[in-house]
Coordinates of C-alpha atoms in Angstrom, one line a residue:
X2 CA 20.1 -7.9 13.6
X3 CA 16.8 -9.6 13.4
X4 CA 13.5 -7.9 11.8
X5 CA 10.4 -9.5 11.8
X6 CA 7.8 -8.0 9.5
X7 CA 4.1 -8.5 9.2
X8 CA 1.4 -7.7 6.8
X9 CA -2.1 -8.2 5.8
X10 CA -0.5 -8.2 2.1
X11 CA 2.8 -9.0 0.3
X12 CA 3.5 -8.9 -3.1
X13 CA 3.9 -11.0 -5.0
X14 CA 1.2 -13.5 -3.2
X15 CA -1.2 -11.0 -2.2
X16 CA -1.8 -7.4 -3.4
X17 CA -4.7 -5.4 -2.5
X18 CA -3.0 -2.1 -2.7
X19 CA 0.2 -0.2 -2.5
X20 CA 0.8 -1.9 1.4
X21 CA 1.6 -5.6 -0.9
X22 CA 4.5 -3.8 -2.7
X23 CA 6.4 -2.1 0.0
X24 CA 6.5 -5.3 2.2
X25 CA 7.3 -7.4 -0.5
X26 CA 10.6 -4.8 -1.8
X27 CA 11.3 -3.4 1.3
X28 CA 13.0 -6.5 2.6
X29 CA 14.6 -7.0 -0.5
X30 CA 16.3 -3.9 0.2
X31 CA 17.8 -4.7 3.4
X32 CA 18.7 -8.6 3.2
X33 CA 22.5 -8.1 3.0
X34 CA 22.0 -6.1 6.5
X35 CA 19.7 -7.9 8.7
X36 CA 18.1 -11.3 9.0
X37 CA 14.5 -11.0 7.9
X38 CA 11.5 -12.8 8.2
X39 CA 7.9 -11.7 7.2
X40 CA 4.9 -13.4 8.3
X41 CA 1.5 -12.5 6.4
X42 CA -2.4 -14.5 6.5
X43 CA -2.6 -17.3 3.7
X44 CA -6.0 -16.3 1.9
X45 CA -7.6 -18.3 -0.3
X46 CA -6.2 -16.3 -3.1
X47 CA -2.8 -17.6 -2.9
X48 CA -1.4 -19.8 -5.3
X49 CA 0.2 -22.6 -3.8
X50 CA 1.6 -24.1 -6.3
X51 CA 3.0 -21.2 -8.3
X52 CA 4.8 -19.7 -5.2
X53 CA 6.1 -23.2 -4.2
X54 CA 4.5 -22.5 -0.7
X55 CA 5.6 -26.1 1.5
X56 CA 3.4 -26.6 5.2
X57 CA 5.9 -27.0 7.9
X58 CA 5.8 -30.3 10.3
X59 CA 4.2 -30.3 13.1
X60 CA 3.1 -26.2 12.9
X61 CA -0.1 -27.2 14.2
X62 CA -1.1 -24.8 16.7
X63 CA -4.6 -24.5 18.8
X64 CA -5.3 -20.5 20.9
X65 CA -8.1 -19.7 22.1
X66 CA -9.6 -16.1 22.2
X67 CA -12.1 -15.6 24.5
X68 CA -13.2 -19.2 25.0
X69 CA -13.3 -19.8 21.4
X70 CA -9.9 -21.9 20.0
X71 CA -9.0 -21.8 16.6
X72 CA -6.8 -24.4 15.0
X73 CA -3.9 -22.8 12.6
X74 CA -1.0 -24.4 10.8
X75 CA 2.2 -22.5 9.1
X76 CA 3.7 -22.6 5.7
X77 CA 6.6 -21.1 4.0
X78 CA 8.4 -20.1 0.7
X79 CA 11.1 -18.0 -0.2
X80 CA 10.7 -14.3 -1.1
X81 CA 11.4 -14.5 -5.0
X82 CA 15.1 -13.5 -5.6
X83 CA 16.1 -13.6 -2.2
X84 CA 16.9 -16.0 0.9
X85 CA 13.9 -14.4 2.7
X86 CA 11.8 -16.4 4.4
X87 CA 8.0 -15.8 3.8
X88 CA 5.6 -17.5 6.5
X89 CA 1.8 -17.9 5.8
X90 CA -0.2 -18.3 9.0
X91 CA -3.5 -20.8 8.1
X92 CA -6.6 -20.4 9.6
X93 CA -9.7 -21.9 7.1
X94 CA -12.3 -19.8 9.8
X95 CA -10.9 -16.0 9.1
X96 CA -8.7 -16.6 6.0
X97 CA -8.1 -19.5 3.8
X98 CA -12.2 -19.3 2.7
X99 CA -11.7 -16.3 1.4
X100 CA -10.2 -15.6 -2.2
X101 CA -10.0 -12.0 -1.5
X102 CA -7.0 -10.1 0.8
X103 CA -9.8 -7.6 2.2
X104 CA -13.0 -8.8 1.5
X105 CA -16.1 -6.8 0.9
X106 CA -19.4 -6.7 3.8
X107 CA -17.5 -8.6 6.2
X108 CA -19.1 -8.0 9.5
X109 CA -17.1 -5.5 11.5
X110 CA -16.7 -7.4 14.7
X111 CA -15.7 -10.7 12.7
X112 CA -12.9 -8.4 10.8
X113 CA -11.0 -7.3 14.1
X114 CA -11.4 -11.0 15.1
X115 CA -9.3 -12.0 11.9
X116 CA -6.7 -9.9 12.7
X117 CA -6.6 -10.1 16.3
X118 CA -6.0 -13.8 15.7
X119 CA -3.0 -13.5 12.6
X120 CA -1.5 -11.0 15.0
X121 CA -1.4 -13.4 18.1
X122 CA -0.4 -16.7 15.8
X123 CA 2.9 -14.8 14.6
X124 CA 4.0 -14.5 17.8
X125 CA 3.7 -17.8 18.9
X126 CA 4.8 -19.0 15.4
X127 CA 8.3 -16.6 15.6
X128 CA 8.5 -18.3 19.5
X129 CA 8.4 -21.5 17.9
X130 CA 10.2 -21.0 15.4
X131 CA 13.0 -19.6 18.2
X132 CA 13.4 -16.6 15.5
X133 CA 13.9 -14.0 18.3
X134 CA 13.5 -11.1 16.8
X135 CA 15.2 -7.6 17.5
X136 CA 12.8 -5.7 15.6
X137 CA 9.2 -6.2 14.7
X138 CA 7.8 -4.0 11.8
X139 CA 4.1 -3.8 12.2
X140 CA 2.3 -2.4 9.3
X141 CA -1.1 -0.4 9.5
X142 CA -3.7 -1.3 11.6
X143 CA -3.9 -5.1 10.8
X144 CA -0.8 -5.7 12.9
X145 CA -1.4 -2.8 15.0
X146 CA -2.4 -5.2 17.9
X147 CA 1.2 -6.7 18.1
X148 CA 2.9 -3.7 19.9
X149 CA 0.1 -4.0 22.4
X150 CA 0.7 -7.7 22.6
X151 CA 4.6 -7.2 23.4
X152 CA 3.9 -4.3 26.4
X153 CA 1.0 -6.9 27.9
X154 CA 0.9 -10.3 27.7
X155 CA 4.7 -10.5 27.0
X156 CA 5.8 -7.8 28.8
X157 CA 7.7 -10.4 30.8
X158 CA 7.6 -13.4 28.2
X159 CA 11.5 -14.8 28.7
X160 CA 11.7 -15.0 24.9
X161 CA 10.7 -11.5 23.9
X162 CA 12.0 -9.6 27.0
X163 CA 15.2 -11.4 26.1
X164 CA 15.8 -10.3 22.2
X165 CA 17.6 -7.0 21.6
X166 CA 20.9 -8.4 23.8
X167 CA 18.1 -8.5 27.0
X168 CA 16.9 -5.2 26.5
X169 CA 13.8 -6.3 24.9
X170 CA 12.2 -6.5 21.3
X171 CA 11.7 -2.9 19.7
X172 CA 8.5 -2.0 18.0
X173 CA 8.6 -0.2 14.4
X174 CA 4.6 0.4 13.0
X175 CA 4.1 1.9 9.6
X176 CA 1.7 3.9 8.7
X177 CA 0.6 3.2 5.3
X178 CA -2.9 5.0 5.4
X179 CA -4.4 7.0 8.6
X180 CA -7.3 6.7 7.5
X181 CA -7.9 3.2 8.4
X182 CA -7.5 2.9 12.2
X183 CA -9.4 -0.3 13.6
X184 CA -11.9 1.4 15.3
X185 CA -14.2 -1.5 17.7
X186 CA -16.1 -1.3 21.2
X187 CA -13.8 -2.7 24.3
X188 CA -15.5 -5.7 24.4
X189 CA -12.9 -6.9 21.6
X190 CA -10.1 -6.9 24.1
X191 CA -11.9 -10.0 25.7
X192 CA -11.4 -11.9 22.7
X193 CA -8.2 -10.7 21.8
X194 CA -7.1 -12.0 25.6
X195 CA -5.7 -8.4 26.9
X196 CA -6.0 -6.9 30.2
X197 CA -8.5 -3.6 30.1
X198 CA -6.4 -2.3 33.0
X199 CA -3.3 -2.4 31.0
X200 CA -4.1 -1.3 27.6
X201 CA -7.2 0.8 27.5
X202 CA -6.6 3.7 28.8
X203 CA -5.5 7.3 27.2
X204 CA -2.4 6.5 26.8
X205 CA -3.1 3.0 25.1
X206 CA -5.5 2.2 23.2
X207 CA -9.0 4.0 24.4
X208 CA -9.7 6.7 21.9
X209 CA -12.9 8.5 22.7
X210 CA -14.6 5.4 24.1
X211 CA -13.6 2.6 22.2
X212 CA -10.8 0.5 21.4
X213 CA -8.0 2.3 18.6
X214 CA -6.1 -0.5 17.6
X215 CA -3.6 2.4 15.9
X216 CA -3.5 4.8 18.7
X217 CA -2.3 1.7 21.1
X218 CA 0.3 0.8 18.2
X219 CA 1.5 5.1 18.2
X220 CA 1.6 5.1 22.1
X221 CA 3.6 1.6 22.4
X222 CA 6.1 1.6 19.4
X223 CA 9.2 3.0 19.6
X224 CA 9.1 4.3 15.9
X225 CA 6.3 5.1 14.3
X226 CA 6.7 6.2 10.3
X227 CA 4.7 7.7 7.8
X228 CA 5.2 7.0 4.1
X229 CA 6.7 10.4 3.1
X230 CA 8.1 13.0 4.8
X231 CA 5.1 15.7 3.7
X232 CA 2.8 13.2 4.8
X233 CA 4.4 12.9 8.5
X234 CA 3.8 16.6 8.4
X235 CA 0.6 16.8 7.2
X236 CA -0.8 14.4 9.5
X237 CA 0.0 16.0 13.0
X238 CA -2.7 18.9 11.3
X239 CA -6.4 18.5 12.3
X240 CA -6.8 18.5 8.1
X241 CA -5.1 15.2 8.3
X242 CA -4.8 13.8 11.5
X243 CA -8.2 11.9 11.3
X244 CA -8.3 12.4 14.9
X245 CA -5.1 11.6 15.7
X246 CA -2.7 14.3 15.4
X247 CA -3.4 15.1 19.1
X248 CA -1.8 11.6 19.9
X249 CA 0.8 12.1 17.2
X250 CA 1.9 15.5 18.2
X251 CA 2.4 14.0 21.4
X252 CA 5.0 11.3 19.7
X253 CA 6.9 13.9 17.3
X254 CA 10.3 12.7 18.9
X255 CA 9.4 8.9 17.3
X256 CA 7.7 10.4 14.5
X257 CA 9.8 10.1 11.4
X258 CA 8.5 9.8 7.3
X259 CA 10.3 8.0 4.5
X260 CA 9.6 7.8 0.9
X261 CA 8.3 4.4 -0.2
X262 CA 10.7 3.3 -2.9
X263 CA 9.0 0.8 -5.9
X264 CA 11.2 -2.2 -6.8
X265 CA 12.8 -1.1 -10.1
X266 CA 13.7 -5.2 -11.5
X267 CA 10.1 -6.0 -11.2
X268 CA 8.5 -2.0 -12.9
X269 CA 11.4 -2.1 -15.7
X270 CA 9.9 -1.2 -19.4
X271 CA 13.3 -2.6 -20.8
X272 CA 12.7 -5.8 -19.2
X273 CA 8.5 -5.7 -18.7
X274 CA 7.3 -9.0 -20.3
X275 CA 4.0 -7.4 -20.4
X276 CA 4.8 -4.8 -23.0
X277 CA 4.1 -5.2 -26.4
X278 CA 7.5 -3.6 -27.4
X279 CA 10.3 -2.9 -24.9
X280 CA 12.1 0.3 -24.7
X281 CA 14.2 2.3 -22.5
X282 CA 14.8 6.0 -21.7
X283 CA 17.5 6.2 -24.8
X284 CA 14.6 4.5 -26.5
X285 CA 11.4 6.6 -25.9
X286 CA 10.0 6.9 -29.0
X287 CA 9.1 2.8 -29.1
X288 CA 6.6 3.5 -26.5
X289 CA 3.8 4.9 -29.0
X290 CA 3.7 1.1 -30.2
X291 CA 2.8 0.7 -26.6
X292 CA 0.3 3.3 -27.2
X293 CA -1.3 2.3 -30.1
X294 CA -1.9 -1.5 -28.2
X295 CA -3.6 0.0 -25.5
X296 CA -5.7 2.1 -27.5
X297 CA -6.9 -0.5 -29.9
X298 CA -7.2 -2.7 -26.7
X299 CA -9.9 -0.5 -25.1
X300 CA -11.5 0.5 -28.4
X301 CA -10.0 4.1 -29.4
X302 CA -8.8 4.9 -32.5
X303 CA -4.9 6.3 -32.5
X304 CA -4.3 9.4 -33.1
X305 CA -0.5 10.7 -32.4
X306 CA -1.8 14.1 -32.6
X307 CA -4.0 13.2 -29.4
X308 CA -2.6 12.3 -25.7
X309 CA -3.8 9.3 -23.8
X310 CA -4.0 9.7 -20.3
X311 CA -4.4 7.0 -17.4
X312 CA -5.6 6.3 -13.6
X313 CA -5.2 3.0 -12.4
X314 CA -6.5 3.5 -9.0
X315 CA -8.8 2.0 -6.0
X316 CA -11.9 3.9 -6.4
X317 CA -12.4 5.2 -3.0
X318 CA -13.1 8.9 -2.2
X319 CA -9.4 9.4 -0.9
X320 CA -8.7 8.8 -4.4
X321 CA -10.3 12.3 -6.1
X322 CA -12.5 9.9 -8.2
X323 CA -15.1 12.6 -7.2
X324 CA -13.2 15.3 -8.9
X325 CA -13.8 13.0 -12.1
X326 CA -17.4 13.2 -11.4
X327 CA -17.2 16.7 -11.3
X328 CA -15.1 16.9 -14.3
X329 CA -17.2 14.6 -16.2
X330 CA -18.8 16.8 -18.7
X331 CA -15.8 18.8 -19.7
X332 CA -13.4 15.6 -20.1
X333 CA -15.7 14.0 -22.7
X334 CA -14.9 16.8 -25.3
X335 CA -11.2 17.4 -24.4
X336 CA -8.5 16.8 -27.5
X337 CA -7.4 13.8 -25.4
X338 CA -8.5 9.8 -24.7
X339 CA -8.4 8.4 -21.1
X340 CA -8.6 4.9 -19.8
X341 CA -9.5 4.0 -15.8
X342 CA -8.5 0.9 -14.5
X343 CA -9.8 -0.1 -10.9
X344 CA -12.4 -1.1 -8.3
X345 CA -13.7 0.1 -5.0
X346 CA -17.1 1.7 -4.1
X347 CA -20.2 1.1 -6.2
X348 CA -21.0 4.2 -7.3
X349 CA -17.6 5.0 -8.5
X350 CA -17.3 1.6 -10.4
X351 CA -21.4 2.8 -12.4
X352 CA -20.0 6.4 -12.9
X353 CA -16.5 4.6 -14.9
X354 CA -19.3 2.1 -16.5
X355 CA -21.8 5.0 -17.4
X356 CA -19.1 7.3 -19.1
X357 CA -17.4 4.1 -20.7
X358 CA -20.3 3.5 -22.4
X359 CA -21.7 7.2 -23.3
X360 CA -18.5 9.2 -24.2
X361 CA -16.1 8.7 -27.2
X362 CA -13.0 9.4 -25.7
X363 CA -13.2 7.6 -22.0
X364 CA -12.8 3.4 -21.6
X365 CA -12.8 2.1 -18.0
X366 CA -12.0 -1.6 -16.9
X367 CA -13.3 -2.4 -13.7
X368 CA -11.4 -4.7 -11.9
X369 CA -7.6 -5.3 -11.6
X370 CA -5.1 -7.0 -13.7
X371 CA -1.5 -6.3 -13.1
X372 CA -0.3 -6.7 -16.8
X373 CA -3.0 -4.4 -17.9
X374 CA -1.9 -2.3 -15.4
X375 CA 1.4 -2.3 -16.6
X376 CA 0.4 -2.2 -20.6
X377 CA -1.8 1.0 -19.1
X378 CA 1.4 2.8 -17.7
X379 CA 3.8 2.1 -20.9
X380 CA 1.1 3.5 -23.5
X381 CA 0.0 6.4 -21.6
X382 CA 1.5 9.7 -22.0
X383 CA -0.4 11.2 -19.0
X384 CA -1.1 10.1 -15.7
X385 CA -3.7 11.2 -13.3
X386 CA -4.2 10.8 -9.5
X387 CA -6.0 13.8 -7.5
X388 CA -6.1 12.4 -4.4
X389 CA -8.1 13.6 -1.4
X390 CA -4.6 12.7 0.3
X391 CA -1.9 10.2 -0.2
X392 CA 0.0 8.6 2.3
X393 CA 3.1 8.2 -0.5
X394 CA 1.5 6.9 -3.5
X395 CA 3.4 4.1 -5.7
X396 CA 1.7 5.0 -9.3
X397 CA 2.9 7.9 -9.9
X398 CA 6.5 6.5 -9.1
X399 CA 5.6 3.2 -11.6
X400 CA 4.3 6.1 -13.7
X401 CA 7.5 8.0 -14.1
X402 CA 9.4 4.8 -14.1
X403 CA 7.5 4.2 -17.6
X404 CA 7.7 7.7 -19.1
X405 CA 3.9 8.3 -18.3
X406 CA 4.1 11.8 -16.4
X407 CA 2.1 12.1 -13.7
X408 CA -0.9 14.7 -12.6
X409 CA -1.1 15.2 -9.1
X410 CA -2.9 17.2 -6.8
X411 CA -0.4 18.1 -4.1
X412 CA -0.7 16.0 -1.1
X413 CA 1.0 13.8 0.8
X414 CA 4.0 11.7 -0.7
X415 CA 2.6 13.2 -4.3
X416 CA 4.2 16.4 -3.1
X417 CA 7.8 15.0 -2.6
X418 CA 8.2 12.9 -5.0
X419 CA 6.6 14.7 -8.4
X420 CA 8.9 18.2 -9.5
X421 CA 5.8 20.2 -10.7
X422 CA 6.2 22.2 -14.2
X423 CA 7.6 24.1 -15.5
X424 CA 10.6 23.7 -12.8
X425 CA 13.9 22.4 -13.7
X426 CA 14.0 19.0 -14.3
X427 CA 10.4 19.0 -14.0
X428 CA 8.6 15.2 -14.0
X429 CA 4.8 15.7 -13.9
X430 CA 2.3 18.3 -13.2
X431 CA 1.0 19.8 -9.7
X432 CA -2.8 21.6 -8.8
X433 CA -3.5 22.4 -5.0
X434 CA -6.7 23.0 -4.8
X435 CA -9.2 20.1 -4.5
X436 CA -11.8 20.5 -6.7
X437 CA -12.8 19.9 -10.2
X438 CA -11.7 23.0 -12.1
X439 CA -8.0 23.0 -10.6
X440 CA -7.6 19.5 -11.7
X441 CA -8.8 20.5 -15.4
X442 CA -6.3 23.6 -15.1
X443 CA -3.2 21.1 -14.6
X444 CA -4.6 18.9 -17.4
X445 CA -4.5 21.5 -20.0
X446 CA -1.5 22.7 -19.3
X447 CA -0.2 18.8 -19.7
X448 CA -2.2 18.8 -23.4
X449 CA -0.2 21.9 -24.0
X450 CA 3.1 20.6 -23.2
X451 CA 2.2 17.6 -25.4
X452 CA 2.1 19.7 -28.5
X453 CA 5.7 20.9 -27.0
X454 CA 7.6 17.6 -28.3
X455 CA 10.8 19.1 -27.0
X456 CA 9.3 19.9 -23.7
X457 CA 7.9 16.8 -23.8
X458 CA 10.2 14.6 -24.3
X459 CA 12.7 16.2 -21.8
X460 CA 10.0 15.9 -18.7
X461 CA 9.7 12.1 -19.7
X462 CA 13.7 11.7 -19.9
X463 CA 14.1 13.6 -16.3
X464 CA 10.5 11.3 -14.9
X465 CA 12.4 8.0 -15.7
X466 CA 15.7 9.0 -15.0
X467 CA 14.6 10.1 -11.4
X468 CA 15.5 7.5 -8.5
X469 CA 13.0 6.2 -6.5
X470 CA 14.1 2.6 -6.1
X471 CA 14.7 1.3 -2.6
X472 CA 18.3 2.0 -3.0
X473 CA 18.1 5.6 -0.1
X474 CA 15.0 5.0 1.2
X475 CA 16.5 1.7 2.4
X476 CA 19.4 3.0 4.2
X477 CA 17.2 5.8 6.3
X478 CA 15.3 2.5 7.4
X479 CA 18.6 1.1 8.6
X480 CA 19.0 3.9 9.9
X481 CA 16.3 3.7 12.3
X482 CA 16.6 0.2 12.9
X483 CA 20.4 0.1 14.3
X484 CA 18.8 3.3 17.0
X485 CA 17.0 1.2 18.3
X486 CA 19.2 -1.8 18.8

């Protein structure tokens, strides 16, 4: 079985957000079962050298969109500890001149053209490549123009129509975040060389109008999968659906969710190079040195009578980074320090800057840096994310992995994969409602637990021993894969 996956991300070369870290374990996961090859942009903020990356002869390729032709050119490495093949798809026009994966003010129209064009290159490159895959795994709306691609233009392309033993390539899209749907007037299709009479219609891509790059992808896959199962749930609800759980609810017979799994060699606090001192779960008690690094790091004075609690986070309003806004005042004078790593919207990024600077308890870094991040997760006791909603959510798995227990508001993939107190076995702490004084509830009931030491230390034991590597998740991917070939 062949699986061809592509991505706007893949850890470790790019990483924007949690999308980089399943494409780049996922595979991992499933190499002894399948051939695999994914196929992701090169952007400027790859590092050639480091990742080894090697151009392949005579890649170049010219296609022209709309009567425009754009030159691109293919390179490869192997997925670090595997056989996998990684390809990066070159174009210096929408990609390589940037040294961001998403970056900011880009002009709307010129952002469906980037990926209209990556989408396209990979599947001339996998034709000239002759890797005929069975199965392409399309991931959020970046790729979301590929199913479209296979029903139209290649509908009766002799290479694709002949994968899958002649039945034809299968489709697989992932939903990472339905939020984000590539939303652009019709005029794109032009450019992106489709037939309107094909594709934009109800039951393709037209959505009220204008051309849904993730409502064509839903309509023409033949598996569509959410993150988590709460979250597949959640999102056929007009709470959720962001206008398209009518489509969705349509699909419910492809419609499946599985819980994103974290790759546990690369999040390991035994192993973590990152760490000032090591330790393991028979070991917990050697992550207060942890503690006291990332505490003198950000300027706080340590106190073991006083948690620390963390959010590493894109600030974005899915995020609940307006529940800290809400929260503001009463934080400050909590028996507790916090630290806020991330970057997003303005305003969020002044409000972490503004209560860095005026409150003795609260540091923020704005910006990322993964072995901060990591430093971030092994010192902290607590860690908070009261998301909006959330897809899945990897942080609060990284979280538990490191003995920091999380505090979730209960949405999403947050909901199945965080046993609320005081439950048995519990490994974090739950609110429901989405607003500033629940979240405050659940976080002093955390500072009370943390004068439990007992209590304590058994929710951090149960946190890292639970299992959220790729190990199950993987197999219910397999699954799904050999039902369609």
């Amino acid at each position: 079985m062949k699986i061809l996956f592509a991505s706007a991300e893949v850890a470790p070369f790019s990483k924007a957000g949690g999308l980089s870290d399943v494409v780049g374990s996922l595979p991992k996961a499933l190499e002894k079962d399948a051939e695999i090859a994914i196929f992701t942009p090169l952007h400027g903020c790859i590092d050639y050298k480091k990742w080894g990356l090697k151009e392949l002869e005579n890649s170049e390729m010219w296609i022209t969109f709309g009567c425009y032709p754009q030159k691109f050119k293919l390179h490869m490495t192997k997925l670090p500890g595997t056989k996998i093949n990684v390809f990066f798809v070159q174009n210096d026009w929408y990609f390589s001149c940037f040294h961001e994966v998403y970056p900011r003010w880009l002009d709307p129209r010129y952002e469906h053209e980037r990926y209209i064009a990556f989408s396209l290159a990979t599947l001339e490159y996998a034709k000239q490549l002759n890797f005929r895959a069975d199965i392409i795994h399309s991931n959020d709306w970046h790729t979301a123009m590929i199913p479209l691609y296979i029903k139209a233009n290649y509908k009766f392309d002799e290479f694709w129509a002949g994968a899958n033993n002649g039945k034809g390539v299968k489709n697989v899209f992932e939903i990472h975040n339905l939020a984000y749907q590539g939303v652009w007037f019709e005029d794109i299709l032009d450019f992106a060389n489709m037939r309107k009479d094909i594709v934009f219609n109800e039951w393709g891509c037209e959505h009220y109008g204008r051309v849904n790059w993730m409502k064509g992808a839903i309509n023409y896959s033949d598996k569509v999968v959410a993150v988590s199962p709460n979250y597949a749930n959640e999102i056929l609800t007009g709470e959720y659906g962001e206008g398209m759980d009518y489509t969705l609810r349509g699909h419910t017979g492809k419609l499946l969710g599985i819980v994103n799994g974290i790759d546990y060699d690369a999040f390991n606090p035994k192993t973590d190079k990152n760490l000032i001192k090591n330790y393991d779960i028979k070991s917990i008690d050697k992550k207060e040195e942890n503690k006291k690094h990332i505490l003198e790091y950000f300027g706080l004075k340590y106190n073991p009578q006083r948690p620390l609690i963390a959010m590493i986070s894109r600030l974005v309003d899915q995020k609940g980074v307006d529940l800290i806004r809400q929260a503001e005042n009463d934080l400050c004078y909590m028996n507790a320090d916090f630290i806020f790593l991330g970057t997003g919207d303005k305003s969020y990024e002044n409000l972490f800057i503004w209560l860095s600077n005026n409150t003795p308890n609260i540091r923020a870094y704005v910006g990322y840096r993964g072995d901060l991040a990591n430093q971030i997760y092994a010192g902290s006791d607590f860690f908070l994310m009261p998301s909006k909603f959330e897809p899945c959510g990897l942080s609060q798995l990284i979280a538990m992995r490191y003995g920091s227990l999380p505090i979730v508001r209960a949405t999403g993939g947050l909901e199945d994969t965080v046993v609320g107190y005081p439950l048995n076995d519990s490994t974090g702490f739950k609110f429901w409602g989405y607003d500033g004084h629940a979240m405050k509830d659940a976080i002093y009931c955390a500072l009370n637990v943390y004068d439990d030491k007992y209590t304590l230390n058994a929710m951090r034991k149960s946190a890292m021993s639970a299992d959220f590597s790729w190990k199950e998740s993987a197999k219910k991917y397999l699954e799904m894969y050999k039902s369609l070939v």
